[in-house]
């Protein structure tokens, strides 16, 4: 006897995984609240017909209605899972008895009282196959049936049941079983059959059954029937079920993690040589990506029953999830899912599978958001590996040269006078200015142009200022109040700097270099405005206002309209992250110089002096480090990766 028939439940307590249905029904039977019509819906093989038979058995038991039939009375024996049936319980298959004539005959028979039992029960399976005329013929008797009559409709598509019929029933939806519940069920049945089954076979059986107890038991029955020496081996189950070997799936995932195209296509070749269906391999690979995504999001997914696999396979899956980023896994799953749709009905499924593998290996071939995220994630992972190595090399070089005295750099304006300095502790250079105490490392200047260094000591009205203590380990000279070169008060110093530079926002030069990107953003929002800005130039940045120039007065007026200004402001926010006002003037002329916002003064500019100092210090550092080992800046590494991975190009200002 088939397993699904041998282990068919006889009471509601034996129904597995449908507690949301069996418990309310048991409560209703205990309280004797019996309805005249029931509707059981759900996927195939989940226990709808078996539950309808249990309900009929519970209603007609001599001790009932009861949720626990006695099992010894005539009705219980007749309605047992392997019983011969009862004349008062009629089962109909609507697939072959759904016409109007069949339902009329059923209606005429329904008026007769039961011969041996308490109720006359009609179980109509596949109720969605009843025609509209057939439902209309049953409508009246379902609305107002005799006291002894009960209808039980079972269907996989409850939405196709006539609404007037469905509204007069108690609807109980059945569901598919979870993998953890299904595994407990089949392990119990395997123990009852005294058969040994490999641990790796259970996920294959559960996956083949699709959550349906009946289908799962049918698959298990097939494996047990072909078991040699009462032992179901993994390889035998693999061949019978047509599933892909876990080793091939592991090879494919490992090849993708390493970016090894030869290994990936070798795995595809092994799949074809083993006689597996390419589409089935794609489905199994997609399920593996799903498991990896879940393991990344939920580390204890295996203990929760969300991911079902043997322990050794789980260890390999955890290692794979650690090597592949979440964005990469998400794109892999999307590409494979799309490829499975293309394989449906294809004449060359292997070719399509290899095309899918090529797409997996080359994210730059697509301009989708998922591909971009994968490329950015790859850059981030490579930076996490390369930059610390570079830093370690630099620190090793620094420790090797620790015996040599390090040169110290300090701004000229903050250095004490040479007369007040004691004997130099570091190596003196006659032709070079003395080496004072270090301060914070200056920021690199974009264009280090040599500028004549003005002498700030010539400025009148010196101000006495105590220098800050140096942040180095070497013992500095004692801080003594010494006259420092005059510096303007902090409140007036930013007045000589453009507003954009003082606030850290980009200046006119930066906006000009990014103007093509801003125009691309504008084109996405308004193509007419994009065309009007073809002859426009960036003239200047006046505080928080971007000044544009256009040779045509009518077009400049149109560009200055509020709706066009709003589009330009939004584009500037996306490209530069600034919230500026926009003004368009007539005429292009010459761009306003960004570095000279104010007319030159006859006296020395402190900003230019500071800039000259920094340039001089940077040049001196370059001369001193000519013989030292080359050092790589993390920003340079990031730029190189952006150029190699994303195809970025450097914009010349």
XYZ file of C-alpha atoms in Angstrom:
653
model
C 0.000 0.000 0.000
C 1.188 3.505 -0.813
C 2.589 5.486 2.078
C 0.121 8.349 1.687
C -2.740 5.811 2.021
C -1.091 3.786 4.770
C -0.420 6.820 6.954
C -3.612 8.769 6.182
C -4.843 10.437 9.406
C -7.958 9.040 11.101
C -8.609 11.899 13.553
C -8.011 15.632 13.626
C -5.201 15.090 16.130
C -3.256 13.082 13.516
C -3.432 15.807 10.884
C 0.035 17.387 10.678
C 0.665 21.057 10.055
C -2.991 22.199 9.838
C -3.629 23.206 13.436
C -5.277 26.455 12.301
C -8.051 24.298 10.782
C -8.269 21.255 13.037
C -8.419 23.133 16.339
C -11.441 25.357 15.408
C -13.240 22.359 13.934
C -12.595 20.307 17.080
C -13.885 23.124 19.245
C -17.034 23.443 17.137
C -17.672 19.696 17.332
C -17.231 19.686 21.097
C -19.710 22.555 21.433
C -22.165 20.887 18.958
C -22.106 23.990 16.735
C -22.598 22.267 13.415
C -22.963 24.175 10.164
C -24.781 22.842 7.127
C -21.974 23.604 4.621
C -18.158 23.707 4.783
C -15.543 24.814 2.245
C -12.023 23.347 2.467
C -9.504 25.063 0.178
C -5.783 24.802 -0.333
C -3.033 23.309 -2.537
C -3.221 19.719 -3.668
C -2.212 16.994 -1.274
C -2.420 19.060 1.916
C -5.249 17.083 3.590
C -8.545 18.610 2.402
C -10.308 15.352 1.442
C -8.881 13.471 4.426
C -10.140 16.195 6.771
C -13.589 16.033 5.116
C -13.712 12.277 5.825
C -12.602 12.860 9.412
C -15.349 15.469 9.789
C -17.963 13.005 8.467
C -16.641 10.343 10.825
C -16.776 12.708 13.796
C -20.342 13.785 12.978
C -21.752 10.256 12.559
C -19.926 8.608 15.457
C -22.350 7.008 17.943
C -20.712 9.072 20.702
C -20.698 12.223 18.627
C -20.598 14.737 17.329
C -17.108 14.551 18.804
C -13.592 15.547 17.678
C -12.306 12.131 18.811
C -14.289 9.337 17.120
C -14.449 6.097 19.049
C -13.224 3.995 16.123
C -15.292 0.945 17.117
C -18.834 1.795 16.091
C -20.163 0.833 12.679
C -19.936 4.356 11.320
C -16.355 4.837 12.511
C -15.280 1.500 11.092
C -16.955 2.200 7.760
C -15.428 5.692 7.506
C -11.939 4.670 8.655
C -9.045 5.523 6.271
C -9.109 2.023 4.860
C -12.812 1.387 5.464
C -15.402 0.410 2.896
C -17.472 3.563 3.179
C -20.967 4.404 4.343
C -24.185 4.721 2.384
C -24.909 8.003 4.167
C -21.617 9.627 3.131
C -21.306 10.300 -0.598
C -18.076 11.462 -2.274
C -18.322 13.079 -5.692
C -15.589 14.233 -8.061
C -16.837 17.425 -9.619
C -14.335 17.060 -12.452
C -16.557 14.313 -13.887
C -19.874 15.113 -12.135
C -20.051 18.878 -12.385
C -22.819 19.279 -14.908
C -26.305 20.503 -14.244
C -27.795 16.994 -14.618
C -25.429 15.567 -12.017
C -26.203 18.297 -9.515
C -29.944 17.864 -10.068
C -29.619 14.162 -9.311
C -27.611 14.965 -6.195
C -30.258 17.467 -5.105
C -33.015 14.887 -5.471
C -31.070 12.311 -3.430
C -30.296 14.815 -0.712
C -33.871 15.068 0.487
C -33.894 11.437 1.669
C -33.124 10.858 5.346
C -29.957 8.952 6.339
C -30.298 5.180 6.480
C -27.929 4.328 9.346
C -26.228 7.506 10.571
C -27.029 10.842 12.164
C -26.316 12.990 9.103
C -26.385 12.563 5.363
C -23.094 14.096 4.138
C -22.069 14.999 0.574
C -18.310 15.546 -0.004
C -17.808 17.316 -3.345
C -14.138 17.232 -4.354
C -12.682 19.669 -6.919
C -15.700 21.879 -6.359
C -14.355 24.596 -8.661
C -15.091 22.264 -11.610
C -18.855 22.488 -11.037
C -20.415 24.579 -13.761
C -22.341 27.737 -13.081
C -25.591 25.984 -14.010
C -24.709 23.160 -11.659
C -24.091 25.566 -8.780
C -27.365 27.295 -9.518
C -29.142 23.947 -9.325
C -27.622 23.388 -5.863
C -28.125 26.937 -4.649
C -31.534 26.501 -3.090
C -30.771 23.337 -1.182
C -27.428 24.770 0.059
C -29.259 27.865 1.289
C -31.992 25.962 3.163
C -31.030 22.289 3.528
C -32.882 19.710 5.634
C -31.689 19.183 9.203
C -29.970 15.916 8.321
C -27.994 17.263 5.330
C -24.403 18.587 5.377
C -22.286 19.655 2.405
C -18.439 19.661 2.372
C -16.808 21.331 -0.654
C -13.092 20.757 -1.286
C -11.248 22.805 -3.900
C -7.835 24.139 -4.877
C -9.328 27.319 -6.349
C -11.935 28.753 -3.984
C -12.284 31.934 -6.035
C -13.941 29.877 -8.802
C -16.700 28.660 -6.510
C -19.929 30.555 -7.057
C -19.930 33.498 -4.624
C -23.510 32.779 -3.546
C -22.430 29.259 -2.578
C -19.161 30.366 -0.961
C -20.925 32.958 1.187
C -23.111 30.230 2.782
C -20.214 28.013 3.899
C -17.659 27.992 6.680
C -14.362 28.489 4.846
C -11.232 26.740 6.170
C -7.997 27.322 4.168
C -5.352 24.591 4.209
C -1.652 25.338 3.721
C 1.531 23.631 2.605
C 3.804 22.244 5.306
C 6.984 23.974 6.389
C 10.263 22.094 5.735
C 10.875 21.533 9.441
C 7.381 20.061 9.957
C 7.681 17.942 6.823
C 11.041 16.560 7.904
C 9.669 15.524 11.278
C 6.804 13.719 9.507
C 8.951 11.779 7.040
C 11.533 10.904 9.699
C 8.714 9.389 11.764
C 7.468 7.389 8.771
C 10.989 6.218 7.882
C 11.478 5.014 11.453
C 8.178 3.143 11.259
C 9.260 1.465 8.008
C 12.648 0.428 9.516
C 14.626 1.857 6.591
C 17.922 3.786 6.785
C 18.065 7.036 4.848
C 21.107 9.281 4.322
C 20.818 12.667 5.954
C 21.363 14.452 2.647
C 18.336 12.678 1.137
C 15.758 14.468 3.297
C 16.257 17.936 1.719
C 15.920 16.361 -1.731
C 12.643 14.648 -0.804
C 11.214 17.759 0.847
C 12.189 19.921 -2.123
C 10.677 17.453 -4.580
C 7.427 17.303 -2.599
C 7.016 21.067 -2.608
C 5.400 21.206 0.836
C 2.582 18.789 -0.021
C 2.427 15.824 2.380
C 0.874 13.545 -0.229
C 3.444 14.411 -2.934
C 6.306 14.146 -0.451
C 5.191 10.725 0.738
C 4.851 9.591 -2.894
C 8.480 10.613 -3.558
C 9.619 8.899 -0.360
C 7.651 5.795 -1.298
C 9.490 5.628 -4.615
C 12.872 5.901 -2.899
C 12.005 3.271 -0.291
C 10.775 0.903 -2.991
C 14.138 1.102 -4.763
C 16.267 1.011 -1.602
C 19.027 -1.585 -1.618
C 19.503 -3.422 1.681
C 16.865 -1.142 3.230
C 19.171 1.857 2.798
C 18.407 4.906 0.658
C 21.727 6.293 -0.571
C 22.266 9.902 -1.615
C 23.555 9.072 -5.094
C 20.585 6.797 -5.804
C 18.133 9.476 -4.665
C 20.018 12.063 -6.723
C 19.678 9.984 -9.865
C 16.012 9.136 -9.311
C 14.890 12.670 -8.494
C 16.989 14.375 -11.179
C 18.407 16.894 -8.714
C 21.811 18.493 -9.124
C 24.680 17.164 -7.061
C 25.587 19.479 -4.197
C 29.232 19.251 -5.242
C 28.413 20.814 -8.629
C 26.506 23.613 -6.965
C 29.451 24.227 -4.630
C 31.856 24.295 -7.577
C 29.739 26.873 -9.387
C 29.367 29.121 -6.339
C 33.083 28.895 -5.485
C 33.963 29.808 -9.067
C 31.700 32.845 -8.930
C 33.186 33.918 -5.599
C 36.703 33.712 -7.059
C 35.743 35.196 -10.430
C 37.121 32.087 -12.150
C 35.402 31.792 -15.528
C 37.164 28.544 -16.431
C 35.965 26.821 -13.251
C 32.401 28.075 -13.716
C 32.107 26.853 -17.296
C 33.794 23.627 -16.216
C 31.009 23.131 -13.680
C 28.443 23.647 -16.451
C 30.259 21.040 -18.550
C 30.122 18.608 -15.616
C 26.390 19.204 -15.263
C 25.804 18.360 -18.912
C 28.107 15.328 -18.773
C 26.196 13.989 -15.774
C 22.947 14.175 -17.759
C 21.301 16.855 -15.629
C 18.744 19.230 -17.049
C 20.264 22.742 -17.443
C 17.049 24.331 -16.250
C 17.010 22.116 -13.157
C 20.620 23.135 -12.477
C 19.538 26.777 -12.751
C 16.708 26.192 -10.280
C 19.043 24.478 -7.802
C 21.616 27.269 -8.200
C 18.911 29.866 -7.545
C 17.871 28.011 -4.393
C 21.487 28.019 -3.236
C 21.658 31.808 -3.722
C 18.464 32.096 -1.700
C 19.961 30.065 1.128
C 23.128 32.209 1.101
C 21.108 35.426 1.231
C 19.096 34.091 4.175
C 22.253 32.946 5.983
C 23.769 36.410 5.602
C 20.650 38.089 6.960
C 19.872 35.472 9.645
C 23.009 33.749 10.972
C 20.940 31.184 12.938
C 18.668 30.364 9.982
C 19.588 26.667 10.174
C 18.509 26.338 13.795
C 15.295 28.188 13.007
C 14.483 25.812 10.180
C 14.583 28.506 7.507
C 17.511 26.795 5.754
C 17.508 22.977 5.621
C 20.768 21.249 4.749
C 23.230 18.747 6.246
C 25.836 20.049 8.654
C 28.754 19.753 6.239
C 26.808 21.575 3.533
C 25.851 24.285 6.023
C 29.515 24.856 6.858
C 30.358 25.323 3.189
C 27.375 27.640 2.729
C 28.484 29.821 5.644
C 31.948 30.111 4.116
C 30.452 31.064 0.743
C 28.167 33.651 2.339
C 31.195 35.227 4.025
C 33.093 35.522 0.714
C 30.270 36.952 -1.406
C 28.647 40.270 -0.589
C 24.864 40.736 -0.264
C 24.607 43.001 -3.311
C 26.469 40.432 -5.408
C 24.217 37.605 -4.221
C 21.102 39.658 -4.947
C 22.274 40.329 -8.500
C 23.195 36.669 -9.004
C 19.692 35.647 -7.970
C 18.094 38.231 -10.286
C 20.182 37.160 -13.284
C 19.515 33.443 -12.754
C 15.797 34.057 -12.257
C 15.616 36.018 -15.503
C 17.596 33.295 -17.272
C 15.173 30.606 -16.091
C 12.369 32.504 -17.750
C 14.330 32.575 -20.998
C 15.031 28.820 -20.751
C 11.333 27.959 -20.703
C 10.659 26.163 -23.969
C 14.149 26.890 -25.341
C 15.677 24.577 -27.922
C 19.229 25.114 -26.630
C 19.023 25.319 -22.833
C 22.767 24.719 -22.378
C 23.590 27.734 -24.511
C 21.265 29.925 -22.480
C 22.765 28.574 -19.245
C 26.247 29.524 -20.431
C 24.994 32.988 -21.380
C 23.603 33.347 -17.862
C 27.015 32.357 -16.451
C 28.683 34.998 -18.617
C 26.300 37.625 -17.255
C 27.100 36.547 -13.715
C 30.811 37.007 -14.328
C 30.543 40.416 -15.988
C 28.515 42.973 -14.015
C 29.879 45.831 -16.145
C 27.898 44.488 -19.112
C 24.702 45.795 -17.530
C 23.805 49.307 -16.449
C 21.160 48.244 -13.943
C 21.179 49.315 -10.322
C 21.997 45.783 -9.152
C 25.082 45.635 -11.409
C 26.277 49.025 -10.175
C 25.844 47.961 -6.547
C 27.839 44.796 -7.209
C 30.688 46.786 -8.778
C 30.749 49.254 -5.885
C 30.691 46.367 -3.411
C 33.624 44.749 -5.219
C 35.577 48.009 -4.981
C 34.843 48.278 -1.264
C 35.985 44.712 -0.633
C 39.204 45.267 -2.629
C 39.918 48.499 -0.758
C 39.506 46.704 2.539
C 42.249 44.338 1.399
C 44.683 46.639 -0.399
C 44.726 49.776 1.700
C 45.692 48.117 5.000
C 48.508 46.341 3.163
C 49.776 49.641 1.874
C 49.520 51.163 5.309
C 51.436 48.208 6.740
C 54.185 48.712 4.178
C 54.376 52.382 5.042
C 54.521 51.657 8.750
C 57.271 49.084 8.117
C 59.268 51.659 6.199
C 58.762 54.160 8.952
C 59.980 51.737 11.621
C 63.039 50.908 9.518
C 63.993 54.561 9.362
C 63.144 55.339 12.972
C 66.781 55.738 13.869
C 67.172 58.727 11.584
C 65.920 61.999 12.983
C 62.679 63.030 11.375
C 62.378 66.432 9.823
C 59.812 68.760 11.302
C 57.808 71.273 9.381
C 56.083 74.355 10.663
C 54.513 77.465 9.226
C 56.807 80.437 8.981
C 54.241 82.692 10.588
C 54.166 80.482 13.682
C 57.882 79.904 14.012
C 59.802 81.750 16.736
C 62.565 84.140 15.637
C 65.948 82.564 15.002
C 67.595 84.570 17.818
C 65.288 83.179 20.470
C 65.842 79.578 19.381
C 68.477 77.553 21.238
C 71.095 75.430 19.596
C 69.452 73.375 16.877
C 68.823 69.817 17.925
C 68.359 68.648 14.364
C 70.814 68.784 11.510
C 71.190 72.456 10.489
C 71.257 73.669 6.951
C 72.932 77.063 6.394
C 71.048 78.005 3.301
C 67.664 76.915 4.561
C 65.508 78.540 7.171
C 65.671 76.991 10.672
C 63.529 74.006 11.551
C 61.021 74.983 14.224
C 58.413 72.982 16.086
C 55.790 70.948 14.144
C 52.130 71.687 14.026
C 49.220 69.942 12.407
C 50.029 68.582 8.938
C 48.772 71.019 6.296
C 46.181 69.944 3.784
C 47.511 69.210 0.286
C 47.014 71.972 -2.245
C 45.493 71.088 -5.584
C 47.922 73.180 -7.677
C 51.250 73.744 -5.918
C 52.529 76.727 -7.924
C 55.615 78.428 -6.565
C 54.750 81.898 -5.345
C 57.254 84.398 -3.974
C 57.100 84.162 -0.234
C 56.403 87.548 1.320
C 58.060 88.474 4.582
C 55.302 88.980 7.105
C 57.711 90.604 9.595
C 57.465 93.795 7.616
C 53.857 94.341 8.680
C 53.404 96.981 11.398
C 51.839 96.653 14.818
C 53.127 93.267 15.969
C 50.960 91.246 18.272
C 52.385 89.045 21.011
C 51.058 85.511 20.833
C 52.100 82.321 22.605
C 52.677 79.409 20.207
C 50.794 76.162 20.726
C 52.699 73.244 22.306
C 53.943 70.779 19.665
C 52.245 67.362 19.402
C 55.441 65.306 18.991
C 57.303 63.010 21.296
C 60.622 64.841 20.912
C 61.185 67.361 23.702
C 60.465 70.802 22.225
C 62.008 74.025 23.507
C 60.138 75.575 26.421
C 57.216 77.685 25.207
C 58.109 81.286 25.764
C 55.982 84.191 24.776
C 57.639 85.552 21.701
C 56.594 88.169 19.237
C 54.865 86.576 16.330
C 54.266 88.057 12.932
C 51.074 90.041 12.790
C 47.987 88.150 11.858
C 44.569 89.646 11.295
C 41.911 88.927 13.919
C 39.981 85.684 13.342
C 36.776 87.571 12.854
C 38.134 89.472 9.847
C 40.248 86.684 8.269
C 37.492 84.947 6.281
C 36.620 88.220 4.616
C 39.451 87.752 2.143
C 38.264 84.240 1.172
C 35.393 83.605 -1.234
C 32.181 82.523 0.436
C 32.140 79.175 -1.299
C 35.662 78.333 -0.183
C 35.050 79.471 3.380
C 32.060 77.185 3.763
C 33.720 74.207 2.137
C 31.416 74.336 -0.916
C 32.768 74.022 -4.487
C 33.879 77.156 -6.269
C 33.367 78.301 -9.814
C 36.252 76.177 -11.120
C 34.816 73.026 -9.582
C 31.362 73.829 -10.932
C 32.813 74.321 -14.426
C 34.545 70.956 -14.269
C 31.311 69.286 -13.100
C 29.061 71.273 -15.454
C 28.688 68.368 -17.975
C 27.475 66.146 -15.134
C 25.036 68.831 -13.988
C 23.714 69.133 -17.558
C 23.171 65.372 -17.692
C 21.076 65.648 -14.526
C 19.154 68.512 -16.124
C 18.528 66.449 -19.266
C 16.907 63.718 -17.192
C 14.500 66.323 -15.780
C 13.879 68.704 -18.704
C 15.173 68.159 -22.242
C 14.125 71.670 -23.466
C 16.120 73.281 -20.651
C 19.060 71.013 -21.502
C 18.984 72.345 -25.076
C 18.749 75.964 -23.910
C 21.838 75.522 -21.713
C 23.941 74.370 -24.673
C 25.598 77.804 -25.063
C 25.519 78.756 -21.367
C 28.660 78.987 -19.266
C 29.390 79.181 -15.550
C 30.534 82.750 -14.931
C 30.981 82.815 -11.164
C 29.789 81.611 -7.767
C 28.595 84.627 -5.775
C 28.124 83.389 -2.229
C 25.207 80.944 -2.502
C 24.276 82.061 -6.016
C 25.436 80.413 -9.240
C 25.809 83.002 -11.998
C 25.330 81.685 -15.548
C 26.016 83.543 -18.786
C 24.171 83.110 -22.091
C 24.735 84.966 -25.384
C 21.005 85.056 -26.212
C 18.863 87.467 -24.220
C 15.520 85.632 -24.830
C 17.029 82.292 -23.801
C 18.695 83.853 -20.763
C 15.287 85.231 -19.726
C 13.674 81.805 -20.156
C 16.441 80.109 -18.200
C 15.849 82.592 -15.389
C 12.175 81.549 -15.064
C 11.330 79.962 -11.734
C 10.474 76.509 -13.087
C 13.787 76.289 -14.965
C 15.709 77.636 -11.982
C 14.169 74.915 -9.790
C 15.333 72.224 -12.251
C 18.891 73.593 -12.220
C 18.880 73.756 -8.396
C 17.756 70.130 -8.153
C 20.485 69.079 -10.592
C 23.090 70.953 -8.540
C 21.880 69.170 -5.393
C 22.278 65.760 -7.050
C 25.664 66.458 -8.650
C 27.388 68.704 -6.101
C 25.276 68.456 -2.947
C 24.709 72.237 -2.741
C 21.530 74.270 -2.439
C 22.245 77.442 -4.417
C 20.193 80.109 -6.058
C 20.637 80.460 -9.817
C 20.885 83.654 -11.876
C 21.333 83.844 -15.629
C 22.857 86.947 -17.218
C 23.072 87.987 -20.830
C 26.477 87.612 -22.459
C 29.223 85.089 -21.871
C 32.258 87.353 -21.694
C 35.097 86.118 -19.538
C 34.482 83.954 -16.431
C 34.978 85.759 -13.182
C 38.246 84.616 -11.587
C 37.588 82.558 -8.485
C 40.948 83.123 -6.839
C 40.692 86.940 -6.865
C 37.305 87.866 -5.449
C 38.636 91.240 -4.253
C 40.861 93.807 -5.997
C 44.517 93.376 -5.137
C 45.854 95.394 -2.258
C 49.263 96.950 -2.129
C 50.028 95.195 1.140
C 50.665 91.493 1.665
C 47.714 89.125 1.603
C 47.815 86.717 4.606
C 45.885 84.064 2.678
C 48.363 84.097 -0.155
C 51.227 84.057 2.349
C 49.752 81.025 4.080
C 49.231 79.337 0.723
C 52.827 80.066 -0.264
C 54.043 78.612 3.003
C 52.106 75.415 2.441
C 53.404 75.139 -1.129
C 56.958 75.615 0.078
C 56.528 73.039 2.820
C 55.031 70.500 0.432
C 57.856 71.061 -2.058
C 60.419 70.600 0.701
C 58.760 67.400 1.835
C 58.923 66.159 -1.755
C 62.614 66.895 -1.921
C 63.298 65.152 1.380
C 61.297 62.059 0.417
C 62.908 61.580 -2.974
C 65.174 58.856 -1.597
C 62.510 57.324 0.642
C 60.219 54.458 -0.301
C 57.151 55.485 -2.332
C 53.967 55.830 -0.356
C 50.493 55.360 -1.766
C 47.655 57.508 -0.634
C 44.367 55.650 0.084
C 42.594 58.202 -2.095
C 44.871 57.304 -5.005
C 44.062 53.622 -4.483
C 40.344 54.386 -4.475
C 40.655 56.472 -7.650
C 42.578 53.686 -9.374
C 39.913 51.148 -8.432
C 37.177 53.479 -9.665
C 38.956 53.832 -13.008
C 39.501 50.066 -13.407
C 36.149 48.810 -12.123
C 33.664 51.530 -13.061
C 35.416 53.049 -16.046
C 35.658 56.439 -14.359
C 37.819 59.135 -15.910
C 39.620 62.055 -14.375
C 38.070 65.466 -15.058
C 40.574 68.188 -15.807
C 39.620 71.486 -14.261
